[in-house]
Each structure stands twice: as structure tokens, then as C-alpha cells.
Coordinates of C-alpha atoms in Angstrom, one line a residue:
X26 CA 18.0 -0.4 -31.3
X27 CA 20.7 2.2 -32.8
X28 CA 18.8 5.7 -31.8
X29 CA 20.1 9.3 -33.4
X30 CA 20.5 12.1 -30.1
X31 CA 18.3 13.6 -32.1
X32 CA 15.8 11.8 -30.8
X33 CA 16.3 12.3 -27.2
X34 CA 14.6 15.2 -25.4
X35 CA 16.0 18.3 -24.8
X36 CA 15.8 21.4 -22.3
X37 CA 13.7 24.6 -22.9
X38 CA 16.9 26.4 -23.1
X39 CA 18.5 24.0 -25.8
X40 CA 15.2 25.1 -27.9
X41 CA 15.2 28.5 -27.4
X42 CA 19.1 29.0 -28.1
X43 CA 18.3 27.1 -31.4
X44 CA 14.9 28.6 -32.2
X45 CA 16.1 32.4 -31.8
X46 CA 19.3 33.1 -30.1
X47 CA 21.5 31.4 -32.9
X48 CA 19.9 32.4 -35.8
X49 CA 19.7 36.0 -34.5
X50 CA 23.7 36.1 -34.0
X51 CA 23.7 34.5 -37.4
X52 CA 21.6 37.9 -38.9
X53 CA 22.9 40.2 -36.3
X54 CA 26.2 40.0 -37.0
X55 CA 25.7 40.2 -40.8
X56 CA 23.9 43.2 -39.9
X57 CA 26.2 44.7 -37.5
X58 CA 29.1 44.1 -39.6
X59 CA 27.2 46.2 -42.6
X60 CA 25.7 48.9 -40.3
X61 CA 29.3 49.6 -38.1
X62 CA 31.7 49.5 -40.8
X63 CA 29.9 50.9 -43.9
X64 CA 29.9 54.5 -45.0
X65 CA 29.4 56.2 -48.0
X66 CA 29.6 53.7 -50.6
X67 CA 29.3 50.6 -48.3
X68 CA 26.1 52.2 -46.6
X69 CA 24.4 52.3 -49.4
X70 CA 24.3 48.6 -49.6
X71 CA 23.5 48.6 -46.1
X72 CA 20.4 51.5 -46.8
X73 CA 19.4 48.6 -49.6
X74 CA 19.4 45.6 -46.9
X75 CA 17.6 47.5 -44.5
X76 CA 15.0 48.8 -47.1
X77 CA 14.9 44.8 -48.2
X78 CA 13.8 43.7 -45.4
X79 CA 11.4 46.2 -44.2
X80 CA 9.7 45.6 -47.7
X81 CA 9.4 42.1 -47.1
X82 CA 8.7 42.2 -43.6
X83 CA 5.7 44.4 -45.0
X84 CA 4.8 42.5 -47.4
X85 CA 4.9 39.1 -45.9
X86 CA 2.4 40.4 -43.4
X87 CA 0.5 41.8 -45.4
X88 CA 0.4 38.7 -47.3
X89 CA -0.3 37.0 -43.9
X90 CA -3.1 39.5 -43.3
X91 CA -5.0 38.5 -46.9
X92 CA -4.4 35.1 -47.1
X93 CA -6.2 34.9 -43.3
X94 CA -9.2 37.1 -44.6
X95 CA -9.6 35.2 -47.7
X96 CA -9.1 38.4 -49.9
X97 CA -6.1 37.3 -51.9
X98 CA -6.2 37.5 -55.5
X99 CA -5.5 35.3 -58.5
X100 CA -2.3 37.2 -59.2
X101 CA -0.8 36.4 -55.7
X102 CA -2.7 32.5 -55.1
X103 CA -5.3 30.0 -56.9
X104 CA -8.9 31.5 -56.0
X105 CA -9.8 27.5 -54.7
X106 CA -7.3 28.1 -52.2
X107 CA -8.9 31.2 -50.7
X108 CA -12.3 31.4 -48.5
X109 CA -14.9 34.1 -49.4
X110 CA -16.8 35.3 -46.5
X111 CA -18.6 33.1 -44.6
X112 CA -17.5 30.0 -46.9
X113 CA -15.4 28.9 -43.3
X114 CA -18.5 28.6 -40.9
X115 CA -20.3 26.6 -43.5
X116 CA -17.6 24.2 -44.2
X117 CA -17.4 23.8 -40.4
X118 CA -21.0 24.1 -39.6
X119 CA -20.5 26.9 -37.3
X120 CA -23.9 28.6 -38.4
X121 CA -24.1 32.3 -38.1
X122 CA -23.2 34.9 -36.0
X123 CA -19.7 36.1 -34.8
X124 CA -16.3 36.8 -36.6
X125 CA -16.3 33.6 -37.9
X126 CA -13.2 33.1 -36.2
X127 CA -14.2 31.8 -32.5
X128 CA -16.7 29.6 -33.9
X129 CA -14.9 27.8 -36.1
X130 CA -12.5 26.6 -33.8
X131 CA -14.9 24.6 -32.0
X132 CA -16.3 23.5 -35.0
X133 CA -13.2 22.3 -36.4
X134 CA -12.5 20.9 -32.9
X135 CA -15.0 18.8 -32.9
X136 CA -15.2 17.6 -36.7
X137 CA -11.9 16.8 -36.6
X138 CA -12.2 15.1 -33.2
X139 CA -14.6 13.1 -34.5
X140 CA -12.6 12.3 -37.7
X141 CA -9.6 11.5 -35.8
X142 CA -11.7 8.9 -33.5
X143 CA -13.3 7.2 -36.8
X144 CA -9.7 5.8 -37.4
X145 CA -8.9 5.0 -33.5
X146 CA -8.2 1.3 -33.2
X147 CA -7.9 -0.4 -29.4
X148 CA -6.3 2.6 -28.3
X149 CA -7.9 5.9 -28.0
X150 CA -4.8 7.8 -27.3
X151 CA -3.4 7.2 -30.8
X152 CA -4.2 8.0 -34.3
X153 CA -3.8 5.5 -37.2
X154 CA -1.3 7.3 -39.5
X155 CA -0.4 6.6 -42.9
X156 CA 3.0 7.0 -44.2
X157 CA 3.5 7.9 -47.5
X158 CA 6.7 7.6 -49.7
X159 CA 7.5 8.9 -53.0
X160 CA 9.8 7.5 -55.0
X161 CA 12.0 7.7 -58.3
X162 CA 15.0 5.7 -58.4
X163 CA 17.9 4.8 -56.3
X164 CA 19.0 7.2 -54.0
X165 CA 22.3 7.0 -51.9
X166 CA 21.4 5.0 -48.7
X167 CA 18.1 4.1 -49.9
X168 CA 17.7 0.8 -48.4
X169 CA 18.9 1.9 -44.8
X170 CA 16.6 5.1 -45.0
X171 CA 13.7 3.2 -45.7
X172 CA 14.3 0.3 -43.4
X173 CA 14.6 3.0 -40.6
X174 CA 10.6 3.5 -41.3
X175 CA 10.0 -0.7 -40.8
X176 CA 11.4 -0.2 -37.6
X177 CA 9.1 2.9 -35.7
X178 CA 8.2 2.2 -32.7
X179 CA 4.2 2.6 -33.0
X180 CA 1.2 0.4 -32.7
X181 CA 1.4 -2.4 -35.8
X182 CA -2.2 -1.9 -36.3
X183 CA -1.8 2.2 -36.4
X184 CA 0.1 2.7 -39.0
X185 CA 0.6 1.8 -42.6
X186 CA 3.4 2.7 -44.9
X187 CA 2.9 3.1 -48.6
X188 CA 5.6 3.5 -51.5
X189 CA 4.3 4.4 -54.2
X190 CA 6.4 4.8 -58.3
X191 CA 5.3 6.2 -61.1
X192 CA 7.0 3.4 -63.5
X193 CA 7.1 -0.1 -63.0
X194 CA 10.1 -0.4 -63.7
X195 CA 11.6 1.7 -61.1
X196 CA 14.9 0.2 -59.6
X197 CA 13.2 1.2 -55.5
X198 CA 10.5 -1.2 -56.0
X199 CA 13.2 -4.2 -55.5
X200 CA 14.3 -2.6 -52.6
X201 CA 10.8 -2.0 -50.9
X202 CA 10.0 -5.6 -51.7
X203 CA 13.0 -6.8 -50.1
X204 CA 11.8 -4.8 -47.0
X205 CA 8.9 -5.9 -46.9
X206 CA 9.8 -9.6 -47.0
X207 CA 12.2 -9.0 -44.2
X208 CA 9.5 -7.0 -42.3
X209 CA 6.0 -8.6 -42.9
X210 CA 3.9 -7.7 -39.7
X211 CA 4.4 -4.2 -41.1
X212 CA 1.3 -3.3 -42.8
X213 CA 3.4 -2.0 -46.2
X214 CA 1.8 -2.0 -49.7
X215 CA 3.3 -0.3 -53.0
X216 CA 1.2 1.8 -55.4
X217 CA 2.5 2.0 -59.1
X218 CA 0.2 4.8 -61.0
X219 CA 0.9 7.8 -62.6
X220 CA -2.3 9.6 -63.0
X221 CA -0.7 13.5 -64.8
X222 CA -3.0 15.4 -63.0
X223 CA -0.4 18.2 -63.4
X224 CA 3.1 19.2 -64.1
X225 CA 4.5 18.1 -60.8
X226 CA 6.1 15.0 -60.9
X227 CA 6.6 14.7 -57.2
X228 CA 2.9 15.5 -56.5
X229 CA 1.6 12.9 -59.4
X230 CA 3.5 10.4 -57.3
X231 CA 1.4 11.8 -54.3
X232 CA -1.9 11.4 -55.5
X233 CA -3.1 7.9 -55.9
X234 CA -1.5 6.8 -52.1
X235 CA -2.9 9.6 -50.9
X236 CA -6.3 9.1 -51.6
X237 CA -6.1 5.3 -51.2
X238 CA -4.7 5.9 -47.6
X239 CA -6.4 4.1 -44.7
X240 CA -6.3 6.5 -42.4
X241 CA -7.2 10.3 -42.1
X242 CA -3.9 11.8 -41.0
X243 CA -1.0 11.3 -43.3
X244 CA 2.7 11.7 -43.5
X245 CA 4.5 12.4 -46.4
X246 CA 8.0 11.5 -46.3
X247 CA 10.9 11.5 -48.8
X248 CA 13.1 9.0 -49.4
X249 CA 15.9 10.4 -48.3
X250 CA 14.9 11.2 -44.6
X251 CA 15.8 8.9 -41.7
X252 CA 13.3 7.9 -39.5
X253 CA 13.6 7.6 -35.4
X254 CA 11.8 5.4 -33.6
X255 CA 9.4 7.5 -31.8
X256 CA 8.5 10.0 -35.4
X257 CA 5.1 8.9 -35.5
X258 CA 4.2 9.1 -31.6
X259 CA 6.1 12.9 -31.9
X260 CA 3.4 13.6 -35.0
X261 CA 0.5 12.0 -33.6
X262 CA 1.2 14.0 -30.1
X263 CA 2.0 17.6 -31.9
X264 CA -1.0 17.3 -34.5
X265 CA -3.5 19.4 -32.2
X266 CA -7.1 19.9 -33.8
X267 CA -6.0 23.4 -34.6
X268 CA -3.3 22.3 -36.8
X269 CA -3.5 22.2 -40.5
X270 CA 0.0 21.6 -41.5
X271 CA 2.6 19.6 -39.5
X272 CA 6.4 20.1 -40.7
X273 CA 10.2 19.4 -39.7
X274 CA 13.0 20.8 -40.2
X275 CA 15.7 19.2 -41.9
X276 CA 19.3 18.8 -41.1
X277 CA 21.7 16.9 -43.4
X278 CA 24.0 14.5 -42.1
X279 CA 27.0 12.1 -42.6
X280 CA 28.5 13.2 -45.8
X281 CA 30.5 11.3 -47.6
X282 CA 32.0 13.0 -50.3
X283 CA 33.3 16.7 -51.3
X284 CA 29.7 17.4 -52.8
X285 CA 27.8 16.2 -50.1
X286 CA 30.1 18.1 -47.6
X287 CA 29.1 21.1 -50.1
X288 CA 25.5 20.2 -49.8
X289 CA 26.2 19.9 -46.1
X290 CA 27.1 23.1 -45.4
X291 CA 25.0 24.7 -47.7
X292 CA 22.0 23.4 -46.2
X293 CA 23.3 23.9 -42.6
X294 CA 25.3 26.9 -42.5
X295 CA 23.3 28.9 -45.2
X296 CA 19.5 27.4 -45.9
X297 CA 18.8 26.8 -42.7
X298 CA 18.9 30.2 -40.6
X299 CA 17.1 31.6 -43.4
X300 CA 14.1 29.2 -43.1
X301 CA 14.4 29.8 -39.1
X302 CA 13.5 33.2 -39.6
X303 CA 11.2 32.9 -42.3
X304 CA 9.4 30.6 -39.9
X305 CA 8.8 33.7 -37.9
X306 CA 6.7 35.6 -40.6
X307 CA 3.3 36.0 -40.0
X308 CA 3.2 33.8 -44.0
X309 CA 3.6 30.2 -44.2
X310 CA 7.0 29.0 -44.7
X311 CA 7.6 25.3 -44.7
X312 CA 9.4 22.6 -46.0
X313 CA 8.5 19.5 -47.3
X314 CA 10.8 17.0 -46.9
X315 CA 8.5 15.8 -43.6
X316 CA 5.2 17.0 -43.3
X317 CA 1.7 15.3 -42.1
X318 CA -1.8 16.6 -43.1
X319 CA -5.3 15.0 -43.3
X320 CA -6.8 14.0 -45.6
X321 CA -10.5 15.5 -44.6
X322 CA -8.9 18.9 -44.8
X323 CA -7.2 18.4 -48.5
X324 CA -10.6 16.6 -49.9
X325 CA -12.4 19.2 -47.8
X326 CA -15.1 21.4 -50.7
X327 CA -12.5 24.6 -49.8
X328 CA -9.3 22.5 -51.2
X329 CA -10.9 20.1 -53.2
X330 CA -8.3 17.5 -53.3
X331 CA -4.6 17.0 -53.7
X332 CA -4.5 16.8 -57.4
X333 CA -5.8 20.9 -56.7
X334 CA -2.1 21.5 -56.4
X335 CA -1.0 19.6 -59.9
X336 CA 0.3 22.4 -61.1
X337 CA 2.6 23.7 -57.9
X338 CA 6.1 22.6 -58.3
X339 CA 6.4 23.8 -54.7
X340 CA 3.6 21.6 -53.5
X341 CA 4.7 22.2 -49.5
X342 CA 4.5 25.5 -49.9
X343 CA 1.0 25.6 -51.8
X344 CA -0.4 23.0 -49.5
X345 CA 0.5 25.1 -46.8
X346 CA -0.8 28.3 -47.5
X347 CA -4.5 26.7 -48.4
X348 CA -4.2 25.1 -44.7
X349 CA -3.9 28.6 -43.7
X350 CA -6.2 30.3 -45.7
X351 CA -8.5 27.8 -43.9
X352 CA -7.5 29.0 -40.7
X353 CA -5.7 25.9 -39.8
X354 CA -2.1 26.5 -38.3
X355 CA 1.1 25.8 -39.8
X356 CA 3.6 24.6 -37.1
X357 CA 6.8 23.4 -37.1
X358 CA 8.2 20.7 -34.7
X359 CA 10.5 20.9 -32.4
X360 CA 12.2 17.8 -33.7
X361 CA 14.5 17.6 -36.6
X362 CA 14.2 15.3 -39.3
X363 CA 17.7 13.9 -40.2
X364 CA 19.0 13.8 -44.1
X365 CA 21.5 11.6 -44.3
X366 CA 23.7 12.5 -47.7
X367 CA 26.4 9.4 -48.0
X368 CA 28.3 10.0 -51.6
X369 CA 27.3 12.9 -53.9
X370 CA 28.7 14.8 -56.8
X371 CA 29.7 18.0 -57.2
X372 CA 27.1 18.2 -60.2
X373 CA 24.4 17.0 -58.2
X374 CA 25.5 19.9 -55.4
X375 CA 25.1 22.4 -58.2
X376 CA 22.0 21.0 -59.8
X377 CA 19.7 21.2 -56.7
X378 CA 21.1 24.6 -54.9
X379 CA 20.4 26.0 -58.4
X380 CA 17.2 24.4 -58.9
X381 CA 16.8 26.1 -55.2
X382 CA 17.6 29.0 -56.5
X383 CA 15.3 29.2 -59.4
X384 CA 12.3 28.4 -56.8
X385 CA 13.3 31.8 -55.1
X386 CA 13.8 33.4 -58.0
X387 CA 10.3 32.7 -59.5
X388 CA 8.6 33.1 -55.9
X389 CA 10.0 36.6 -56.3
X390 CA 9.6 39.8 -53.4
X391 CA 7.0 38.1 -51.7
X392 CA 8.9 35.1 -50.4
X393 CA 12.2 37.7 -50.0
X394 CA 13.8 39.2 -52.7
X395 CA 15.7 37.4 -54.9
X396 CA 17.7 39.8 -56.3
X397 CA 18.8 41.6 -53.5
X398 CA 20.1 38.3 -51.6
X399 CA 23.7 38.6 -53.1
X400 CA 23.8 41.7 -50.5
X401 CA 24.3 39.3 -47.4
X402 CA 26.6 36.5 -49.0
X403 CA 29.3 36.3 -46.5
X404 CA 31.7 37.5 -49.1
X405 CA 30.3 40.7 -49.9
X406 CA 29.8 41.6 -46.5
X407 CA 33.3 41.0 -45.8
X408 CA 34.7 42.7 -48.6
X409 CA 32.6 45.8 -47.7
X410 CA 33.3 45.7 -44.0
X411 CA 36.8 45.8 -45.2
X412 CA 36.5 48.6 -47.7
X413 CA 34.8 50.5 -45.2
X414 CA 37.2 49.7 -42.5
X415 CA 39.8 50.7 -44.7
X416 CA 37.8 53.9 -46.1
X417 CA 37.6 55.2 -42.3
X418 CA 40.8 54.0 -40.1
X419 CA 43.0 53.6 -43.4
X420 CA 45.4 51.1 -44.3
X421 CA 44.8 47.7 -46.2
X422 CA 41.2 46.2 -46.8
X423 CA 42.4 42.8 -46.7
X424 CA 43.1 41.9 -42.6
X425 CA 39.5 43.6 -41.6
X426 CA 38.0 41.4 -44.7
X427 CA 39.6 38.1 -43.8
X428 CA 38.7 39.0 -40.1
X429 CA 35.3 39.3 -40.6
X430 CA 34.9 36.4 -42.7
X431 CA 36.2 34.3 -40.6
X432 CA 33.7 35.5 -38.0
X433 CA 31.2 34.6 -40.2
X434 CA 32.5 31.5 -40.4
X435 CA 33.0 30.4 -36.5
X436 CA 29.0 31.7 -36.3
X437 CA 28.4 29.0 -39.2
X438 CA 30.6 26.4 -37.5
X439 CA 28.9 26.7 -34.2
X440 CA 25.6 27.1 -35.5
X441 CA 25.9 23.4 -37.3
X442 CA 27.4 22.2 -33.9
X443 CA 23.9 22.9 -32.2
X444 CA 21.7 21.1 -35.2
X445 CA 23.4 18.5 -36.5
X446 CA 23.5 16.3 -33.0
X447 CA 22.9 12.8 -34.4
X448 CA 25.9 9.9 -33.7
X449 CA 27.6 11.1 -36.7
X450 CA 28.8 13.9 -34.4
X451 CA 29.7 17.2 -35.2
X452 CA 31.4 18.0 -38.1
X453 CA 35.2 18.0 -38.6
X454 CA 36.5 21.5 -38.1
X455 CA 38.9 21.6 -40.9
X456 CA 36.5 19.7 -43.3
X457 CA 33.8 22.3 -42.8
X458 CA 36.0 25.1 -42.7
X459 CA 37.0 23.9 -46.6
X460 CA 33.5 23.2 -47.4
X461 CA 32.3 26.9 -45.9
X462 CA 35.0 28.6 -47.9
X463 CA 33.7 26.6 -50.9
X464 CA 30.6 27.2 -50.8
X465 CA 30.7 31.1 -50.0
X466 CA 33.1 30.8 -53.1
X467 CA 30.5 29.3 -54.8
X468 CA 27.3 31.3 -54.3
X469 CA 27.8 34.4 -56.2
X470 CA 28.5 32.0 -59.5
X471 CA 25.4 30.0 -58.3
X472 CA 23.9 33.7 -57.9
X473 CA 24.8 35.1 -61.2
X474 CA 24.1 31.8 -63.5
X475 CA 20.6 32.0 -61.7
X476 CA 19.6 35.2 -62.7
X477 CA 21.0 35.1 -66.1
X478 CA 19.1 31.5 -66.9
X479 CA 16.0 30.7 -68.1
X480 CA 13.0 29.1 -66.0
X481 CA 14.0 26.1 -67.0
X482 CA 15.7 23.0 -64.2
X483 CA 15.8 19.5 -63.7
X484 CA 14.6 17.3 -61.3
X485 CA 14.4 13.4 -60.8
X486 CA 15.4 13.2 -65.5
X487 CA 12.7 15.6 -65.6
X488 CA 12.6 19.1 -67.6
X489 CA 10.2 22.0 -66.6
X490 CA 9.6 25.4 -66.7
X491 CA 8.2 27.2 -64.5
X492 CA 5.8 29.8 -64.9
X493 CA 6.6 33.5 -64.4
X494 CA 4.8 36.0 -61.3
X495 CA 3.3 32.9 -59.6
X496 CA 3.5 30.9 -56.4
X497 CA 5.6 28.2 -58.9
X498 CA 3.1 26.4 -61.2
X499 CA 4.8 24.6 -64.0
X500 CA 4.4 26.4 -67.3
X501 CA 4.9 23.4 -69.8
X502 CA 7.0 19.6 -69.6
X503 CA 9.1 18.9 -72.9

């Protein structure tokens, strides 16, 4: 069977250069560039950065500290989603005594143990999973993403997959049944409700398959992700009693048009090292694209169910953050999940980095400062490492601009060498090199047409606005 190198194992050093050492040169030398060149004008930019971050550093931790405690207030997150004191020990049956902390990790040990056993078939040493699948239309390489989930490499009786539409007339649904008449000792069923539960169309698709699910620990999936073989035996082997939340990162692959070269490198060379780092906070930061959870923990009398997070329009994010007001961890796996793009627009490009955009913009200082973020587009920070280089030794601005750009960009391309190692291979130097320039060309626009817009965006034919000074709840659908 076709395999991605994704899939293979890889050395403690591979991890750590791509966990820490490339997204620190990544930062560093945006930083180094500002600090070393900048003075007068230039520094205070740099002053603003470094203020930036130690405000969200602070306040991310802080954050971190409340949402542990179970102090957080309406303003900053739902009260359902937040324990009061001693709530934790009696959801887990600790009884008294202690912090509340020790305690409740056997507790939860052995609850969910015993949770996890209740769906054990003939063999003990893996847990029935369900796979869940959202969808809403065609996408581009629909049929061979999916198909990719027919074919993991996990026990028949173990697993089930469920699609699940909000319409019945949605075009997937004849490509899921074709699946599943070409693959029909899978254990694949389609669900076809749209129950409104809240302004999230994604997590309204989520609802019914979830809680019709056979087994406890469940992974949502969207339709655009590529499954390997092994994904399931990787989630059932990383989803330790302690976890609450189970995520991947994504990296896009194969694209095969100018947009999706546009969306590759955005994702890639600029989303990416950002959600490396934010990974780091002490505050959840995740991404939903590939994530598993259970079941008892949503439905647990602290959550209350999935339809709790109707109105979320960033439902990983939300999800999250109640796993860790629970004291549950949020982890991220080592593995990448793989995106593969095939043909896309420049419009659609546009249309989701905005919509990306607006997320930030709503989520405000306490995910990182929206409207600040301009300050460490590669462009500015090579137009003020040449001003400054030009303000100090004298001369022209433009050679110590283009120079440091174009240091920027050889961190970018060698960054995407490391992630993206599926058969693909690696990108095309001169491709990405026009698709980087693009794209940095692009992001003040993005930047500026963001800021100046209204709450409103798009997704999947669907308009919503989202609500101002809150995680991201959806304010009305016209």
C-alpha cells in the first residue's frame, strides 16, 4: 500500500529540530534583524514587538493560571466551561481532602480506564474508535481523501467511520456511498440531520454522529485531511488517561494551482511557526483539522455535551480549553496530519486566510494581538532593517532590504523542507520562491482589509457574524 514518509518514524533529533530549533531561527531572526539594525525610529517598532510579546506572554499565562483554577470569568469564557472549587473531585469521585489536584488524577485514571475497557473488543490493547467526518460539498480530491480512511490499518471490529451532512441533498453523499460499496467490511454509516443547536455550522454537523457514536473515544476529521495507515493505532497509543484533547498538526500538500501554491505557503511558511510557538504557552492552542476526544468527558455534568459549544465558531479552540479547565491535557502529536490542496483559486486563497484573519482579530490580545502582527510581516521587517541599515552605515536602503528578505525567505524555504516530507517531495525552489514573494506581498492587503471590515465572513455558502470581546461565538446567521 502507497504510504506518505510522513508516516515513517523519525529520530529524537528530527523532532526536536522541528519542535524548537526551526521555529526559533524562524523568530530569532525576525527578532535579531529588528533588535541589530533598528535605531531611533526603527526601534521603536522593535520597543512595540518586544512590549507585544511580553504582554501576551503575560497574559497567556495568566490565562493559563485561571482557566486551571477554575476562576475565569464570563467575559474571558462560558461559566459551563469552568470548575468551581471542589466541582473536579466530585465529578471524579475523589472525595475530600488534598489540592484536588493529585487525587483527581487517579480518579480520572481509573474512570477513564474503565471507560476505555467498556468498548475493548478481543483485544485489550486497543480501543474502539470512532471516526467522524463532516461534510458539505465536494471538495478537491474528495474521493481519494476519504478512501485513504477505508483503508487504515486497524482492527475491522475497532473502528467505525461516520459521515455525516446536513442536507440530503449534499453532492459527498454519492461519493461516500460509492466508498462504501467498494469497501463493505468497513463498518461505515452516514448520518443526515441538522439539529441548529447553534450558529456553528461545522459543529451542527458534529452533533448527531457524535452522540450516536459507538465508541467512547472519537476522532473528528475533516474532509480534506489524508489519512495513513497507522492514524488510528498513533491515536489510540498517544491518548494516555491524562489527556483530554488529542491534536495534529497540519501540513498542506501537493498543490496544484497558483492559489493552492499561495495557500501552501501561507500555511507552511507563515501559519505554521506561529502555532509551534503558541503550542508552547502555558493556554491551549490547537487546531482542529484532526483531533480525538471522548465522549464521557464532553457529556461529562462539567461540559454538558457538544451542542455546549453551538455557539463557538472556533469549536477546537473552545473544546479545548473546557478539556483543560477540567484538568485534562491538551497535547499535540508528534505526527503530522497531511492536507492535500490539488486545484484552488485565488479567491478561495483570499477567502479563508481572511476569514483566518477575522478569527484573530475577534480572539483579540489574549490569543496575540492582532493589531500589532503587521510589525513582523517579513516585509516590514525588511524595509526597517534596511532604513536602519541605511540610517547608521549610510548609503541606499534597498541592498540591506532585499538582503534581509531574502533571508527570511531561505528560513521559510528550509523550514517547509523539514514538514512537508510526504512523496510529493519538497517543494520546487523557484515555485515557492514566487509563491513566498506573493504572499508576503499579499499580507499587509490581507492585514488592512481585515481590520477595516466588519465581523462578517463566509464559510462552506454560509454568512455569520461573529460576536465582539469573546472567545468567537457567532452573533446572528442572515
Amino acid at each position: 500500500m502507497s504510504r506518505v514518509r510522513g508516516a515513517e518514524q523519525h529520530s529524537a533529533t528530527y523532532y526536536f529540530l522541528i519542535d524548537y530549533v526551526f521555529p526559533s531561527l524562524w523568530y530569532g531572526t525576525n527578532i535579531a534583524i529588528i533588535y541589530m539594525s533598528f535605531k531611533y525610529f526603527a526601534l521603536v517598532f522593535g520597543s512595540l514587538g518586544l512590549l507585544l510579546t511580553i504582554i501576551a506572554v503575560s497574559a497567556t499565562a495568566g490565562l493559563g493560571w485561571l482557566v486551571e483554577s477554575g476562576n475565569v470569568g464570563a467575559a474571558l469564557m462560558a461559566p459551563a466551561f469552568v470548575c468551581e472549587p471542589g466541582d473536579w473531585e466530585r465529578l471524579a469521585g475523589g472525595g475530600g481532602g488534598g489540592d484536588g489536584r493529585t487525587g483527581n488524577k487517579a480518579s480520572t485514571s481509573l474512570t477513564r480506564s474503565e471507560s476505555m475497557s467498556a468498548s475493548l473488543g478481543d483485544d485489550d490493547s486497543l480501543p474502539g474508535i470512532s471516526v467522524l467526518k463532516p461534510l458539505c460539498g465536494v471538495d478537491s480530491m474528495l474521493e481519494t481523501n476519504l478512501e485513504t480512511f477505508f483503508q487504515l490499518e486497524y482492527p475491522e471490529a475497532k473502528f467505525e467511520l461516520v459521515f455525516s451532512v446536513t442536507e440530503a441533498t449534499d453532492p459527498a453523499l454519492e461519493v461516500v456511498r460509492s466508498l462504501m460499496v467498494k469497501y463493505p467490511k468497513v463498518h461505515a454509516s452516514i448520518v443526515v440531520a441538522d439539529p441548529q443547536v447553534g450558529y456553528n455550522p461545522k459543529l451542527n454537523n458534529l452533533i448527531v454522529p457524535f452522540d450516536r457514536a459507538e465508541f467512547d473515544l472519537c476522532l473528528c476529521s475533516d474532509s480534506n485531511v489524508y489519512a495513513e495507515p497507522d492514524l488510528l493505532t498513533l491515536f489510540a497509543s498517544e491518548f494516555d488517561d491524562d489527556v483530554g484533547f488529542l491534536h495534529q498538526m497540519p501540513v498542506v500538500s501537493k498543490p496544484g494551482s497558483w492559489g493552492a501554491w499561495l495557500e501552501y505557503t501561507y500555511v507552511n511558511a507563515t501559519i505554521l511557526p506561529m502555532f509551534i510557538v503558541g503550542t508552547l504557552t502555558p493556554f491551549p492552542c490547537v487546531w482542529g483539522k484532526s483531533f480525538a476526544i471522548r465522549r464521557s468527558d464532553v457529556n461529562s455534568p462539567h461540559i454538558g455535551g457538544l451542542a455546549s459549544f453551538g455557539n463557538c465558531i472556533a469549536e477546537d479552540l473552545a473544546i479545548s480549553t473546557a478539556m483543560h479547565a477540567m484538568r485534562l491535557r491538551v497535547k499535540l502529536m508528534r505526527r503530522t496530519v497531511v492536507q492535500r490542496l490539488g486545484v484552488w483559486s485565488f479567491t478561495q486563497f483570499w477567502e479563508r486566510s481572511t476569514r483566518w484573519l477575522k478569527y484573530r482579530k475577534a480572539m483579540g490580545v489574549v490569543m496575540g494581538g492582532f493589531t500589532l502582527e503587521w510589525v513582523f510581516y517579513g516585509p516590514v521587517i525588511a524595509l526597517f532593517a534596511g532604513l536602519s541599515w541605511a540610517w547608521l552605515m549610510g548609503g541606499s536602503f534597498v541592498l540591506p532590504a532585499l538582503s534581509a528578505f531574502a533571508l527570511l525567505g531561505l528560513l521559510a524555504y528550509a523550514f517547509v523542507r523539514h514538514i512537508d516530507n510526504t512523496l510529493a517531495g519538497p517543494p520546487s525552489p523557484l515555485r515557492f520562491a514566487a509563491s513566498w514573494i506573493a504572499v508576503q506581498a499579499l499580507l499587509i492587503p490581507m492585514w488592512i482589509t481585515v481590520m477595516l471590515s466588519r465581523r462578517d465572513l463566509q464559510w462552506r455558502g454560509k454568512a455569520i457574524t461573529l460576536a465582539p470581546n469573546s472567545h468567537l461565538p457567532v452573533k446572528k446567521e442572515r
